[in-house]
Amino acid sequence: MLEVQEYQCPYCGEAVEAVLDLSAGDQQYIEDCPVCCRPIVFDLRSDGVDWSLEVRGEND
């Protein structure tokens, strides 16, 4: 189950979209911002129905 979510880069402030795979449950992973190329930590929480996404800088 894929979901598209817009988020704001914690470094450059640009609005960016991420494609989230909700079928894998809770996840934490790092992806580079497509605008400024700095590493963003994604913290995805999902119980299969409801989900939440938090993004932060690598050193936050």
Tab-separated table of N, CA and C in Angstrom:
chain	number	residue	atom	x	y	z
A	1	MET	N	0.849	-1.169	0.000
A	1	MET	CA	0.000	0.000	0.000
A	1	MET	C	0.902	1.241	0.000
A	2	LEU	N	0.853	2.008	-1.067
A	2	LEU	CA	1.686	3.201	-1.206
A	2	LEU	C	0.866	4.457	-0.969
A	3	GLU	N	1.517	5.442	-0.376
A	3	GLU	CA	0.885	6.707	-0.044
A	3	GLU	C	1.876	7.810	-0.419
A	4	VAL	N	1.397	8.915	-0.974
A	4	VAL	CA	2.247	10.062	-1.288
A	4	VAL	C	2.023	11.115	-0.218
A	5	GLN	N	3.128	11.617	0.344
A	5	GLN	CA	3.040	12.610	1.415
A	5	GLN	C	4.009	13.751	1.126
A	6	GLU	N	3.530	14.968	1.227
A	6	GLU	CA	4.400	16.123	1.084
A	6	GLU	C	5.019	16.433	2.447
A	7	TYR	N	6.288	16.811	2.431
A	7	TYR	CA	6.969	17.209	3.656
A	7	TYR	C	7.879	18.384	3.347
A	8	GLN	N	8.376	19.030	4.384
A	8	GLN	CA	9.273	20.165	4.205
A	8	GLN	C	10.673	19.746	4.651
A	9	CYS	N	11.653	19.954	3.798
A	9	CYS	CA	13.032	19.607	4.119
A	9	CYS	C	13.469	20.401	5.349
A	10	PRO	N	14.023	19.723	6.367
A	10	PRO	CA	14.456	20.440	7.578
A	10	PRO	C	15.689	21.316	7.355
A	11	TYR	N	16.345	21.178	6.225
A	11	TYR	CA	17.539	21.969	5.932
A	11	TYR	C	17.223	23.176	5.047
A	12	CYS	N	16.687	22.924	3.853
A	12	CYS	CA	16.476	24.015	2.891
A	12	CYS	C	15.052	24.564	2.915
A	13	GLY	N	14.121	23.851	3.556
A	13	GLY	CA	12.754	24.347	3.682
A	13	GLY	C	11.866	24.100	2.475
A	14	GLU	N	12.391	23.465	1.444
A	14	GLU	CA	11.598	23.198	0.243
A	14	GLU	C	10.533	22.135	0.497
A	15	ALA	N	9.377	22.292	-0.120
A	15	ALA	CA	8.321	21.288	-0.058
A	15	ALA	C	8.646	20.183	-1.058
A	16	VAL	N	8.657	18.944	-0.597
A	16	VAL	CA	9.036	17.794	-1.406
A	16	VAL	C	8.022	16.679	-1.146
A	17	GLU	N	7.844	15.784	-2.115
A	17	GLU	CA	6.938	14.641	-1.938
A	17	GLU	C	7.733	13.359	-1.729
A	18	ALA	N	7.223	12.519	-0.841
A	18	ALA	CA	7.809	11.201	-0.609
A	18	ALA	C	6.739	10.153	-0.877
A	19	VAL	N	7.152	9.027	-1.443
A	19	VAL	CA	6.258	7.891	-1.623
A	19	VAL	C	6.533	6.929	-0.465
A	20	LEU	N	5.506	6.656	0.332
A	20	LEU	CA	5.645	5.840	1.531
A	20	LEU	C	5.026	4.473	1.320
A	21	ASP	N	5.715	3.434	1.759
A	21	ASP	CA	5.204	2.061	1.696
A	21	ASP	C	4.652	1.708	3.070
A	22	LEU	N	3.343	1.785	3.232
A	22	LEU	CA	2.705	1.546	4.525
A	22	LEU	C	2.591	0.066	4.870
A	23	SER	N	2.806	-0.817	3.901
A	23	SER	CA	2.639	-2.250	4.142
A	23	SER	C	3.762	-2.844	4.987
A	24	ALA	N	4.860	-2.118	5.157
A	24	ALA	CA	6.011	-2.648	5.891
A	24	ALA	C	5.982	-2.301	7.377
A	25	GLY	N	4.938	-1.634	7.851
A	25	GLY	CA	4.850	-1.286	9.272
A	25	GLY	C	5.757	-0.115	9.619
A	26	ASP	N	6.140	-0.032	10.907
A	26	ASP	CA	6.984	1.062	11.373
A	26	ASP	C	8.354	0.983	10.706
A	27	GLN	N	8.854	2.158	10.304
A	27	GLN	CA	10.140	2.215	9.616
A	27	GLN	C	10.882	3.485	9.990
A	28	GLN	N	12.186	3.406	10.010
A	28	GLN	CA	13.031	4.591	10.108
A	28	GLN	C	14.133	4.429	9.077
A	29	TYR	N	14.297	5.436	8.220
A	29	TYR	CA	15.289	5.345	7.152
A	29	TYR	C	15.755	6.744	6.777
A	30	ILE	N	16.835	6.810	6.021
A	30	ILE	CA	17.421	8.086	5.609
A	30	ILE	C	17.372	8.190	4.090
A	31	GLU	N	16.917	9.351	3.609
A	31	GLU	CA	16.936	9.675	2.182
A	31	GLU	C	17.493	11.076	2.039
A	32	ASP	N	18.201	11.315	0.958
A	32	ASP	CA	18.717	12.653	0.691
A	32	ASP	C	17.625	13.536	0.109
A	33	CYS	N	17.626	14.798	0.501
A	33	CYS	CA	16.698	15.774	-0.071
A	33	CYS	C	17.001	15.912	-1.559
A	34	PRO	N	15.991	15.843	-2.422
A	34	PRO	CA	16.235	15.982	-3.859
A	34	PRO	C	16.625	17.402	-4.272
A	35	VAL	N	16.475	18.363	-3.370
A	35	VAL	CA	16.818	19.748	-3.686
A	35	VAL	C	18.229	20.090	-3.198
A	36	CYS	N	18.503	19.889	-1.899
A	36	CYS	CA	19.798	20.299	-1.335
A	36	CYS	C	20.743	19.123	-1.067
A	37	CYS	N	20.265	17.892	-1.264
A	37	CYS	CA	21.074	16.662	-1.145
A	37	CYS	C	21.551	16.354	0.273
A	38	ARG	N	20.961	16.956	1.287
A	38	ARG	CA	21.351	16.645	2.668
A	38	ARG	C	20.506	15.490	3.179
A	39	PRO	N	21.037	14.686	4.118
A	39	PRO	CA	20.336	13.489	4.595
A	39	PRO	C	19.185	13.824	5.543
A	40	ILE	N	18.017	13.274	5.252
A	40	ILE	CA	16.813	13.477	6.065
A	40	ILE	C	16.426	12.140	6.676
A	41	VAL	N	16.142	12.148	7.984
A	41	VAL	CA	15.676	10.946	8.675
A	41	VAL	C	14.149	10.922	8.596
A	42	PHE	N	13.615	9.833	8.053
A	42	PHE	CA	12.173	9.619	7.980
A	42	PHE	C	11.784	8.644	9.071
A	43	ASP	N	10.798	9.016	9.875
A	43	ASP	CA	10.287	8.134	10.923
A	43	ASP	C	8.807	7.895	10.611
A	44	LEU	N	8.513	6.736	10.033
A	44	LEU	CA	7.158	6.387	9.604
A	44	LEU	C	6.564	5.398	10.587
A	45	ARG	N	5.415	5.723	11.126
A	45	ARG	CA	4.689	4.845	12.046
A	45	ARG	C	3.375	4.465	11.389
A	46	SER	N	3.096	3.156	11.328
A	46	SER	CA	1.874	2.684	10.677
A	46	SER	C	1.374	1.421	11.360
A	47	ASP	N	0.057	1.375	11.563
A	47	ASP	CA	-0.552	0.153	12.101
A	47	ASP	C	-1.364	-0.563	11.020
A	48	GLY	N	-1.155	-0.167	9.768
A	48	GLY	CA	-1.884	-0.763	8.658
A	48	GLY	C	-3.100	0.041	8.244
A	49	VAL	N	-3.590	0.895	9.131
A	49	VAL	CA	-4.735	1.750	8.826
A	49	VAL	C	-4.334	3.218	8.965
A	50	ASP	N	-3.951	3.609	10.165
A	50	ASP	CA	-3.513	4.975	10.431
A	50	ASP	C	-2.000	5.041	10.340
A	51	TRP	N	-1.478	6.214	9.963
A	51	TRP	CA	-0.036	6.358	9.866
A	51	TRP	C	0.359	7.805	10.134
A	52	SER	N	1.623	7.992	10.486
A	52	SER	CA	2.165	9.336	10.684
A	52	SER	C	3.611	9.348	10.190
A	53	LEU	N	4.051	10.497	9.744
A	53	LEU	CA	5.410	10.663	9.235
A	53	LEU	C	6.038	11.866	9.905
A	54	GLU	N	7.236	11.665	10.444
A	54	GLU	CA	8.037	12.766	10.970
A	54	GLU	C	9.345	12.777	10.207
A	55	VAL	N	9.814	13.963	9.856
A	55	VAL	CA	11.112	14.102	9.200
A	55	VAL	C	11.965	15.036	10.031
A	56	ARG	N	13.283	14.755	10.046
A	56	ARG	CA	14.194	15.602	10.802
A	56	ARG	C	15.574	15.519	10.170
A	57	GLY	N	16.415	16.455	10.544
A	57	GLY	CA	17.792	16.426	10.082
A	57	GLY	C	18.548	15.288	10.731
A	58	GLU	N	19.613	14.860	10.116
A	58	GLU	CA	20.370	13.707	10.586
A	58	GLU	C	20.936	13.913	11.995
A	59	ASN	N	21.278	15.134	12.373
A	59	ASN	CA	21.878	15.390	13.683
A	59	ASN	C	20.897	15.976	14.691
A	60	ASP	N	19.616	15.965	14.394
A	60	ASP	CA	18.600	16.507	15.322
A	60	ASP	C	18.175	15.466	16.330
